[in-house]
Amino acid sequence: MKKKLLFGFTLFAGISFAQQDVLEMERCYSHKFIEYQDQQTPGFIQHVNEQFEIAKNSPLTKSTWEYKIPVVVHVVHFSGAPEQNIHDSIILNQIDILNDDYNRWNEDTINMRSDFEEIAGSPKILFGLASIDPNGNPTTGITRTETSVSTFGDLAILTSGDLSAAEAVKNSSEGGIDPWDQSRYLNIWICNIDILGFTPLLGYATPPTNLPNWPAGSTGNLNDGVVLQFQAVGSNNPNDLLLGGAAHEVLGRTATHEVGHYLGLRHIWADGGCNQQDGIDDTPNAIEQSGECDTTANTCVDDINGIDLPDMVENYMDYSDESCQNSFTKGQVALMKGVLENQRYDLVYNNPASVSKNVLNASIYPNPTTNELNIQLDNGQIKTVEILNMHGQTLMQTEQNNAAAKINVSNLTPGVYIVKILNSNGLNTVNRFIKK
């Protein structure tokens, strides 16, 4: 959906905007990224299209069970705007939303029209905040960087598609923070990308970069991952997202949309008219992005299993209202799995950072707790239990020699903590608990 953001008379960098002049809100700039990179490296779009077909037609080895992706979230916040330093609870809520949306656990699937029942698909992809950092140390999967940069947005994003200002958030030397190993982690940067005090851009994502026939240097200084406007994260975000002077409903679907791009999906209307294709056979054609949640629209004639389906405003890869989005199609699912089997293979296979790499099975309870934390291993003996704060600092450590342990945490101040458990064979697992 495009919304028009009105200015009063403003002078900026030699450009004047009368009140009737506008910036149009692009909820996602991933297609602009591809166009911009093609200008820098001619042939980029052709290679994106070629790799799209490779992924789309790839045989799958995990056809019936889930993929698991470790995520690191980088919160980059301006020192003069504490609201940009969003709380852990918002990030955890966003991860929950990703898992709901990528497994069809979201309750609003019941709102999908019966027209699309035959084509709706479940990716069976799980996301989890990384518990191990690139150096093998325990982590919460969240980094926080205070910056002197008030916004990573500028007019060049809108006038020429130049994302250099936004890309600075991915660079420690430019006020942001460097990514973790992009072949092993999904890096998500959360920051402010306002332009002239308005919010025309909610996020963007890069397509896969580790492609087998990608031209050398094609990605330039554009780092792999997802960038999100801080107010657009989660469904429990207290920061209003004001678009066109009114609060925009935020349900965490911007991240769902952008991760779809990260996994190879295009906009459902293919950034063009009825004759443009997104490369997915079962997504209905549309003349343009949807506005709001118009379930009466059928802007293009198509043939999907012999039926001319209406515009699929329920699709996560549209610009429809977040309350309207609830589904991927089976074709989109196949494409994303093809990307995970090829261009993003290292993200889910033999990945030491993977959320599935829990070598120990440990139960911790009660959680939340007030005074005592119980730990039970399914097998083996506990050697040490280490309690760390959310900055990775060790607060206490105890030696054990049992399959179960009781840890007194009554002296800890209320908050979220990490418990690292090591067994007698040198294997460990990391969990979180809440001290009330």
GROMACS .gro file of C-alpha atoms in nm:
model
  436
    1MET     CA    1   0.000   0.000   0.000
    2LYS     CA    2   0.127   0.347  -0.085
    3LYS     CA    3   0.042   0.631   0.145
    4LYS     CA    4   0.118   0.995   0.067
    5LEU     CA    5   0.310   1.188   0.329
    6LEU     CA    6   0.246   1.561   0.302
    7PHE     CA    7   0.498   1.838   0.365
    8GLY     CA    8   0.461   2.197   0.448
    9PHE     CA    9   0.691   2.416   0.242
   10THR     CA   10   1.040   2.278   0.312
   11LEU     CA   11   1.385   2.355   0.179
   12PHE     CA   12   1.639   2.074   0.196
   13ALA     CA   13   1.961   2.028   0.001
   14GLY     CA   14   1.846   2.279  -0.256
   15ILE     CA   15   1.518   2.097  -0.324
   16SER     CA   16   1.185   2.259  -0.234
   17PHE     CA   17   0.861   2.072  -0.170
   18ALA     CA   18   0.527   2.249  -0.191
   19GLN     CA   19   0.241   2.104   0.008
   20GLN     CA   20   0.101   1.916  -0.291
   21ASP     CA   21   0.438   1.753  -0.346
   22VAL     CA   22   0.482   1.422  -0.170
   23LEU     CA   23   0.704   1.136  -0.080
   24GLU     CA   24   0.526   0.810  -0.151
   25MET     CA   25   0.564   0.547   0.115
   26GLU     CA   26   0.744   0.235  -0.011
   27ARG     CA   27   0.686  -0.026   0.257
   28CYS     CA   28   0.968  -0.231   0.107
   29TYR     CA   29   1.270  -0.123  -0.097
   30SER     CA   30   1.411  -0.464  -0.190
   31HIS     CA   31   1.324  -0.422  -0.560
   32LYS     CA   32   1.490  -0.077  -0.552
   33PHE     CA   33   1.801  -0.242  -0.411
   34ILE     CA   34   1.814  -0.480  -0.708
   35GLU     CA   35   1.760  -0.195  -0.957
   36TYR     CA   36   2.026   0.019  -0.788
   37GLN     CA   37   2.277  -0.265  -0.788
   38ASP     CA   38   2.211  -0.332  -1.157
   39GLN     CA   39   2.315   0.029  -1.223
   40GLN     CA   40   2.640  -0.031  -1.036
   41THR     CA   41   2.702  -0.375  -1.188
   42PRO     CA   42   2.521  -0.427  -1.521
   43GLY     CA   43   2.382  -0.779  -1.539
   44PHE     CA   44   2.287  -0.799  -1.171
   45ILE     CA   45   1.913  -0.830  -1.247
   46GLN     CA   46   1.981  -1.102  -1.503
   47HIS     CA   47   2.175  -1.302  -1.245
   48VAL     CA   48   1.899  -1.252  -0.986
   49ASN     CA   49   1.652  -1.392  -1.238
   50GLU     CA   50   1.876  -1.686  -1.328
   51GLN     CA   51   1.928  -1.777  -0.964
   52PHE     CA   52   1.556  -1.739  -0.898
   53GLU     CA   53   1.492  -2.013  -1.156
   54ILE     CA   54   1.764  -2.237  -1.006
   55ALA     CA   55   1.609  -2.208  -0.662
   56LYS     CA   56   1.255  -2.246  -0.791
   57ASN     CA   57   1.333  -2.573  -0.974
   58SER     CA   58   1.567  -2.721  -0.712
   59PRO     CA   59   1.499  -3.069  -0.568
   60LEU     CA   60   1.433  -3.058  -0.194
   61THR     CA   61   1.588  -3.284   0.070
   62LYS     CA   62   1.375  -3.148   0.354
   63SER     CA   63   1.032  -3.177   0.199
   64THR     CA   64   0.838  -3.272   0.510
   65TRP     CA   65   1.008  -3.100   0.804
   66GLU     CA   66   1.127  -2.764   0.910
   67TYR     CA   67   1.440  -2.564   0.848
   68LYS     CA   68   1.590  -2.379   1.144
   69ILE     CA   69   1.754  -2.039   1.101
   70PRO     CA   70   1.966  -1.862   1.367
   71VAL     CA   71   1.898  -1.490   1.387
   72VAL     CA   72   2.100  -1.202   1.525
   73VAL     CA   73   1.916  -0.874   1.577
   74HIS     CA   74   2.127  -0.556   1.578
   75VAL     CA   75   1.950  -0.265   1.747
   76VAL     CA   76   2.122   0.060   1.640
   77HIS     CA   77   1.980   0.356   1.830
   78PHE     CA   78   2.050   0.729   1.825
   79SER     CA   79   2.183   0.854   2.156
   80GLY     CA   80   1.923   1.132   2.161
   81ALA     CA   81   1.625   0.904   2.096
   82PRO     CA   82   1.593   0.633   2.363
   83GLU     CA   83   1.270   0.506   2.202
   84GLN     CA   84   1.480   0.364   1.918
   85ASN     CA   85   1.646   0.125   2.165
   86ILE     CA   86   1.347  -0.108   2.160
   87HIS     CA   87   1.298  -0.358   2.445
   88ASP     CA   88   1.393  -0.725   2.422
   89SER     CA   89   1.025  -0.816   2.461
   90ILE     CA   90   0.947  -0.650   2.126
   91ILE     CA   91   1.221  -0.847   1.953
   92LEU     CA   92   1.110  -1.174   2.112
   93ASN     CA   93   0.755  -1.097   2.002
   94GLN     CA   94   0.879  -1.040   1.647
   95ILE     CA   95   1.057  -1.377   1.644
   96ASP     CA   96   0.734  -1.541   1.762
   97ILE     CA   97   0.548  -1.371   1.474
   98LEU     CA   98   0.801  -1.497   1.220
   99ASN     CA   99   0.759  -1.849   1.352
  100ASP     CA  100   0.380  -1.822   1.343
  101ASP     CA  101   0.375  -1.682   0.990
  102TYR     CA  102   0.632  -1.924   0.848
  103ASN     CA  103   0.454  -2.229   0.993
  104ARG     CA  104   0.088  -2.124   0.946
  105TRP     CA  105   0.045  -2.114   1.322
  106ASN     CA  106  -0.096  -1.760   1.300
  107GLU     CA  107  -0.454  -1.749   1.418
  108ASP     CA  108  -0.564  -1.518   1.137
  109THR     CA  109  -0.524  -1.793   0.875
  110ILE     CA  110  -0.898  -1.840   0.929
  111ASN     CA  111  -0.945  -1.505   0.754
  112MET     CA  112  -0.805  -1.637   0.426
  113ARG     CA  113  -1.078  -1.659   0.161
  114SER     CA  114  -1.180  -2.003   0.042
  115ASP     CA  115  -1.058  -1.907  -0.309
  116PHE     CA  116  -0.702  -1.970  -0.192
  117GLU     CA  117  -0.741  -2.284   0.020
  118GLU     CA  118  -0.590  -2.507  -0.251
  119ILE     CA  119  -0.278  -2.296  -0.295
  120ALA     CA  120  -0.196  -2.194   0.066
  121GLY     CA  121   0.133  -2.339   0.189
  122SER     CA  122   0.339  -2.367   0.507
  123PRO     CA  123   0.715  -2.308   0.473
  124LYS     CA  124   0.789  -2.499   0.798
  125ILE     CA  125   1.078  -2.263   0.870
  126LEU     CA  126   1.172  -2.189   1.231
  127PHE     CA  127   1.363  -1.882   1.350
  128GLY     CA  128   1.545  -1.843   1.679
  129LEU     CA  129   1.772  -1.583   1.833
  130ALA     CA  130   2.124  -1.719   1.819
  131SER     CA  131   2.253  -1.866   2.145
  132ILE     CA  132   2.615  -1.887   2.026
  133ASP     CA  133   2.803  -1.593   1.873
  134PRO     CA  134   3.062  -1.627   1.591
  135ASN     CA  135   3.337  -1.680   1.851
  136GLY     CA  136   3.150  -1.965   2.019
  137ASN     CA  137   3.046  -1.760   2.322
  138PRO     CA  138   2.693  -1.758   2.468
  139THR     CA  139   2.477  -1.474   2.346
  140THR     CA  140   2.121  -1.348   2.363
  141GLY     CA  141   2.120  -1.303   1.985
  142ILE     CA  142   2.065  -0.928   2.033
  143THR     CA  143   2.332  -0.659   1.998
  144ARG     CA  144   2.284  -0.295   2.092
  145THR     CA  145   2.481  -0.006   1.944
  146GLU     CA  146   2.441   0.356   2.049
  147THR     CA  147   2.514   0.585   1.757
  148SER     CA  148   2.551   0.955   1.683
  149VAL     CA  149   2.360   0.903   1.358
  150SER     CA  150   2.005   1.031   1.405
  151THR     CA  151   1.873   0.858   1.090
  152PHE     CA  152   2.010   0.623   0.827
  153GLY     CA  153   1.767   0.757   0.567
  154ASP     CA  154   1.821   1.031   0.311
  155LEU     CA  155   1.655   1.167  -0.002
  156ALA     CA  156   1.882   0.971  -0.237
  157ILE     CA  157   1.694   0.656  -0.136
  158LEU     CA  158   1.378   0.799  -0.291
  159THR     CA  159   1.522   1.001  -0.577
  160SER     CA  160   1.771   0.747  -0.717
  161GLY     CA  161   1.734   0.426  -0.517
  162ASP     CA  162   2.079   0.483  -0.368
  163LEU     CA  163   2.081   0.293  -0.038
  164SER     CA  164   2.427   0.403   0.074
  165ALA     CA  165   2.294   0.598   0.372
  166ALA     CA  166   2.083   0.306   0.492
  167GLU     CA  167   2.366   0.060   0.437
  168ALA     CA  168   2.579   0.254   0.686
  169VAL     CA  169   2.381   0.085   0.964
  170LYS     CA  170   2.568  -0.233   0.870
  171ASN     CA  171   2.910  -0.076   0.916
  172SER     CA  172   3.073  -0.011   1.255
  173SER     CA  173   3.289   0.265   1.109
  174GLU     CA  174   2.981   0.456   0.987
  175GLY     CA  175   2.776   0.455   1.306
  176GLY     CA  176   2.623   0.111   1.268
  177ILE     CA  177   2.751  -0.237   1.347
  178ASP     CA  178   2.922  -0.495   1.128
  179PRO     CA  179   2.726  -0.811   1.050
  180TRP     CA  180   2.794  -1.148   1.202
  181ASP     CA  181   2.892  -1.424   0.958
  182GLN     CA  182   2.622  -1.381   0.693
  183SER     CA  183   2.648  -1.739   0.573
  184ARG     CA  184   2.561  -1.864   0.925
  185TYR     CA  185   2.324  -1.601   1.067
  186LEU     CA  186   2.025  -1.407   0.941
  187ASN     CA  187   2.131  -1.052   1.035
  188ILE     CA  188   1.845  -0.812   1.107
  189TRP     CA  189   1.927  -0.445   1.171
  190ILE     CA  190   1.667  -0.233   1.353
  191CYS     CA  191   1.722   0.142   1.331
  192ASN     CA  192   1.572   0.473   1.225
  193ILE     CA  193   1.551   0.532   0.848
  194ASP     CA  194   1.325   0.838   0.854
  195ILE     CA  195   1.366   1.086   0.571
  196LEU     CA  196   1.308   1.453   0.654
  197GLY     CA  197   1.126   1.345   0.967
  198PHE     CA  198   0.883   1.122   0.779
  199THR     CA  199   0.871   0.744   0.742
  200PRO     CA  200   0.840   0.653   0.375
  201LEU     CA  201   1.039   0.330   0.410
  202LEU     CA  202   0.963   0.048   0.655
  203GLY     CA  203   1.237  -0.191   0.551
  204TYR     CA  204   1.432  -0.370   0.282
  205ALA     CA  205   1.618  -0.696   0.238
  206THR     CA  206   1.892  -0.822   0.010
  207PRO     CA  207   1.849  -1.126  -0.212
  208PRO     CA  208   2.089  -1.416  -0.157
  209THR     CA  209   2.447  -1.307  -0.218
  210ASN     CA  210   2.638  -1.638  -0.205
  211LEU     CA  211   2.519  -1.751  -0.547
  212PRO     CA  212   2.722  -1.990  -0.765
  213ASN     CA  213   2.740  -1.768  -1.075
  214TRP     CA  214   2.716  -1.425  -0.910
  215PRO     CA  215   2.954  -1.182  -1.082
  216ALA     CA  216   3.254  -1.085  -0.873
  217GLY     CA  217   3.196  -0.768  -0.674
  218SER     CA  218   2.830  -0.749  -0.770
  219THR     CA  219   2.708  -0.675  -0.421
  220GLY     CA  220   2.958  -0.396  -0.365
  221ASN     CA  221   2.922  -0.257  -0.015
  222LEU     CA  222   2.562  -0.382   0.019
  223ASN     CA  223   2.568  -0.625   0.308
  224ASP     CA  224   2.340  -0.927   0.320
  225GLY     CA  225   2.045  -0.920   0.557
  226VAL     CA  226   1.730  -0.730   0.656
  227VAL     CA  227   1.683  -0.369   0.771
  228LEU     CA  228   1.368  -0.263   0.961
  229GLN     CA  229   1.232   0.071   1.079
  230PHE     CA  230   1.223   0.051   1.460
  231GLN     CA  231   0.850   0.133   1.493
  232ALA     CA  232   0.760  -0.145   1.244
  233VAL     CA  233   0.893  -0.430   1.462
  234GLY     CA  234   0.665  -0.664   1.658
  235SER     CA  235   0.299  -0.631   1.749
  236ASN     CA  236   0.366  -0.497   2.101
  237ASN     CA  237   0.574  -0.196   1.997
  238PRO     CA  238   0.477   0.114   2.202
  239ASN     CA  239   0.619   0.351   1.938
  240ASP     CA  240   0.346   0.468   1.701
  241LEU     CA  241   0.422   0.431   1.332
  242LEU     CA  242   0.278   0.749   1.182
  243LEU     CA  243   0.208   0.733   0.810
  244GLY     CA  244   0.027   1.018   0.641
  245GLY     CA  245  -0.039   1.176   0.981
  246ALA     CA  246  -0.222   0.870   1.117
  247ALA     CA  247  -0.105   0.573   1.321
  248HIS     CA  248  -0.044   0.264   1.107
  249GLU     CA  249  -0.139  -0.075   1.253
  250VAL     CA  250   0.176  -0.279   1.318
  251LEU     CA  251   0.151  -0.657   1.356
  252GLY     CA  252   0.510  -0.756   1.277
  253ARG     CA  253   0.438  -0.839   0.913
  254THR     CA  254   0.705  -0.603   0.776
  255ALA     CA  255   0.966  -0.852   0.900
  256THR     CA  256   0.768  -1.143   0.754
  257HIS     CA  257   0.763  -0.963   0.418
  258GLU     CA  258   1.133  -0.871   0.423
  259VAL     CA  259   1.248  -1.217   0.529
  260GLY     CA  260   1.047  -1.344   0.232
  261HIS     CA  261   1.271  -1.130   0.007
  262TYR     CA  262   1.578  -1.257   0.194
  263LEU     CA  263   1.463  -1.609   0.105
  264GLY     CA  264   1.414  -1.524  -0.262
  265LEU     CA  265   1.052  -1.409  -0.297
  266ARG     CA  266   0.945  -1.114  -0.505
  267HIS     CA  267   0.649  -0.884  -0.459
  268ILE     CA  268   0.334  -1.068  -0.560
  269TRP     CA  269   0.254  -0.806  -0.827
  270ALA     CA  270   0.612  -0.837  -0.959
  271ASP     CA  271   0.668  -0.460  -0.941
  272GLY     CA  272   0.480  -0.419  -1.269
  273GLY     CA  273   0.142  -0.459  -1.438
  274CYS     CA  274  -0.062  -0.762  -1.533
  275ASN     CA  275   0.199  -0.878  -1.784
  276GLN     CA  276   0.473  -0.893  -1.519
  277GLN     CA  277   0.530  -1.220  -1.333
  278ASP     CA  278   0.679  -1.284  -0.989
  279GLY     CA  279   0.804  -1.622  -1.108
  280ILE     CA  280   0.557  -1.818  -0.895
  281ASP     CA  281   0.291  -2.013  -1.084
  282ASP     CA  282   0.023  -2.006  -0.815
  283THR     CA  283   0.032  -1.639  -0.709
  284PRO     CA  284  -0.249  -1.443  -0.878
  285ASN     CA  285  -0.138  -1.159  -1.104
  286ALA     CA  286  -0.214  -0.804  -0.995
  287ILE     CA  287  -0.180  -0.473  -1.175
  288GLU     CA  288  -0.008  -0.314  -0.873
  289GLN     CA  289   0.035  -0.344  -0.499
  290SER     CA  290  -0.284  -0.363  -0.299
  291GLY     CA  291  -0.419  -0.073  -0.101
  292GLU     CA  292  -0.554  -0.149   0.243
  293CYS     CA  293  -0.753  -0.476   0.227
  294ASP     CA  294  -0.976  -0.474  -0.080
  295THR     CA  295  -1.113  -0.828  -0.110
  296THR     CA  296  -1.323  -0.729  -0.413
  297ALA     CA  297  -1.022  -0.657  -0.637
  298ASN     CA  298  -0.943  -0.875  -0.938
  299THR     CA  299  -0.720  -0.648  -1.143
  300CYS     CA  300  -0.572  -0.909  -1.381
  301VAL     CA  301  -0.698  -1.217  -1.562
  302ASP     CA  302  -0.498  -1.528  -1.479
  303ASP     CA  303  -0.535  -1.906  -1.488
  304ILE     CA  304  -0.438  -2.091  -1.171
  305ASN     CA  305  -0.559  -2.448  -1.181
  306GLY     CA  306  -0.818  -2.336  -1.433
  307ILE     CA  307  -0.948  -2.049  -1.219
  308ASP     CA  308  -0.915  -1.671  -1.251
  309LEU     CA  309  -0.837  -1.593  -0.889
  310PRO     CA  310  -0.889  -1.248  -0.735
  311ASP     CA  311  -0.595  -1.038  -0.613
  312MET     CA  312  -0.447  -1.216  -0.311
  313VAL     CA  313  -0.439  -0.938  -0.055
  314GLU     CA  314  -0.383  -1.208   0.208
  315ASN     CA  315  -0.032  -1.270   0.076
  316TYR     CA  316   0.264  -1.158   0.288
  317MET     CA  317   0.444  -1.035  -0.024
  318ASP     CA  318   0.177  -0.774  -0.102
  319TYR     CA  319   0.150  -0.423   0.045
  320SER     CA  320  -0.196  -0.485   0.192
  321ASP     CA  321  -0.274  -0.398   0.554
  322GLU     CA  322  -0.088  -0.613   0.803
  323SER     CA  323  -0.419  -0.727   0.951
  324CYS     CA  324  -0.512  -0.861   0.606
  325GLN     CA  325  -0.194  -1.061   0.543
  326ASN     CA  326  -0.191  -1.423   0.660
  327SER     CA  327  -0.046  -1.664   0.404
  328PHE     CA  328   0.216  -1.776   0.154
  329THR     CA  329   0.132  -1.996  -0.145
  330LYS     CA  330   0.270  -2.345  -0.209
  331GLY     CA  331   0.476  -2.206  -0.496
  332GLN     CA  332   0.632  -1.943  -0.270
  333VAL     CA  333   0.709  -2.214  -0.015
  334ALA     CA  334   0.884  -2.424  -0.280
  335LEU     CA  335   1.094  -2.125  -0.389
  336MET     CA  336   1.207  -2.043  -0.033
  337LYS     CA  337   1.300  -2.405   0.034
  338GLY     CA  338   1.492  -2.410  -0.295
  339VAL     CA  339   1.693  -2.109  -0.178
  340LEU     CA  340   1.771  -2.284   0.152
  341GLU     CA  341   1.886  -2.590  -0.041
  342ASN     CA  342   2.113  -2.384  -0.266
  343GLN     CA  343   2.208  -2.020  -0.221
  344ARG     CA  344   2.157  -2.022   0.158
  345TYR     CA  345   2.260  -2.383   0.215
  346ASP     CA  346   2.514  -2.297   0.489
  347LEU     CA  347   2.245  -2.119   0.689
  348VAL     CA  348   2.062  -2.443   0.766
  349TYR     CA  349   2.313  -2.725   0.710
  350ASN     CA  350   2.606  -2.809   0.940
  351ASN     CA  351   2.576  -2.466   1.095
  352PRO     CA  352   2.744  -2.437   1.436
  353ALA     CA  353   2.529  -2.131   1.504
  354SER     CA  354   2.204  -2.309   1.420
  355VAL     CA  355   1.919  -2.301   1.668
  356SER     CA  356   1.885  -2.674   1.610
  357LYS     CA  357   2.239  -2.733   1.737
  358ASN     CA  358   2.135  -2.794   2.098
  359VAL     CA  359   2.368  -3.078   2.191
  360LEU     CA  360   2.215  -3.109   2.536
  361ASN     CA  361   1.849  -3.141   2.624
  362ALA     CA  362   1.786  -2.950   2.944
  363SER     CA  363   1.465  -2.852   3.120
  364ILE     CA  364   1.466  -2.540   3.338
  365TYR     CA  365   1.177  -2.454   3.568
  366PRO     CA  366   0.993  -2.267   3.699
  367ASN     CA  367   1.034  -1.999   3.438
  368PRO     CA  368   0.975  -1.722   3.541
  369THR     CA  369   1.113  -1.791   3.887
  370THR     CA  370   1.143  -1.600   4.213
  371ASN     CA  371   1.398  -1.786   4.425
  372GLU     CA  372   1.507  -2.116   4.276
  373LEU     CA  373   1.584  -2.248   3.928
  374ASN     CA  374   1.561  -2.623   3.870
  375ILE     CA  375   1.769  -2.780   3.594
  376GLN     CA  376   1.719  -3.133   3.463
  377LEU     CA  377   1.922  -3.303   3.189
  378ASP     CA  378   1.752  -3.572   2.983
  379ASN     CA  379   2.077  -3.768   2.991
  380GLY     CA  380   2.428  -3.730   3.130
  381GLN     CA  381   2.562  -3.538   3.428
  382ILE     CA  382   2.574  -3.164   3.484
  383LYS     CA  383   2.929  -3.045   3.536
  384THR     CA  384   2.883  -2.666   3.569
  385VAL     CA  385   2.598  -2.417   3.566
  386GLU     CA  386   2.680  -2.059   3.473
  387ILE     CA  387   2.441  -1.763   3.508
  388LEU     CA  388   2.507  -1.463   3.283
  389ASN     CA  389   2.336  -1.130   3.235
  390MET     CA  390   2.208  -1.010   2.897
  391HIS     CA  391   2.549  -0.855   2.822
  392GLY     CA  392   2.718  -1.195   2.854
  393GLN     CA  393   2.883  -1.120   3.188
  394THR     CA  394   2.911  -1.412   3.431
  395LEU     CA  395   2.726  -1.347   3.757
  396MET     CA  396   2.760  -1.687   3.922
  397GLN     CA  397   2.894  -2.033   3.850
  398THR     CA  398   2.846  -2.360   4.038
  399GLU     CA  399   3.005  -2.702   4.010
  400GLN     CA  400   2.768  -2.999   3.989
  401ASN     CA  401   2.787  -3.375   3.946
  402ASN     CA  402   2.426  -3.478   3.899
  403ALA     CA  403   2.161  -3.503   3.629
  404ALA     CA  404   1.961  -3.238   3.816
  405ALA     CA  405   2.049  -2.918   4.000
  406LYS     CA  406   1.879  -2.646   4.206
  407ILE     CA  407   2.026  -2.297   4.170
  408ASN     CA  408   1.945  -2.020   4.418
  409VAL     CA  409   1.877  -1.704   4.215
  410SER     CA  410   1.703  -1.504   4.488
  411ASN     CA  411   1.982  -1.243   4.496
  412LEU     CA  412   1.944  -1.157   4.127
  413THR     CA  413   1.753  -0.842   4.042
  414PRO     CA  414   1.438  -0.895   3.834
  415GLY     CA  415   1.509  -0.935   3.464
  416VAL     CA  416   1.609  -1.176   3.189
  417TYR     CA  417   1.918  -1.398   3.233
  418ILE     CA  418   2.112  -1.664   3.047
  419VAL     CA  419   2.188  -2.003   3.198
  420LYS     CA  420   2.471  -2.200   3.037
  421ILE     CA  421   2.487  -2.570   3.128
  422LEU     CA  422   2.798  -2.782   3.066
  423ASN     CA  423   2.800  -3.160   3.101
  424SER     CA  424   3.083  -3.399   3.184
  425ASN     CA  425   3.153  -3.461   2.814
  426GLY     CA  426   3.215  -3.093   2.746
  427LEU     CA  427   2.883  -3.037   2.569
  428ASN     CA  428   2.675  -2.735   2.657
  429THR     CA  429   2.338  -2.574   2.604
  430VAL     CA  430   2.220  -2.218   2.661
  431ASN     CA  431   1.873  -2.115   2.778
  432ARG     CA  432   1.704  -1.798   2.903
  433PHE     CA  433   1.502  -1.750   3.218
  434ILE     CA  434   1.317  -1.465   3.382
  435LYS     CA  435   1.380  -1.365   3.742
  436LYS     CA  436   1.069  -1.207   3.894
   0.00000   0.00000   0.00000
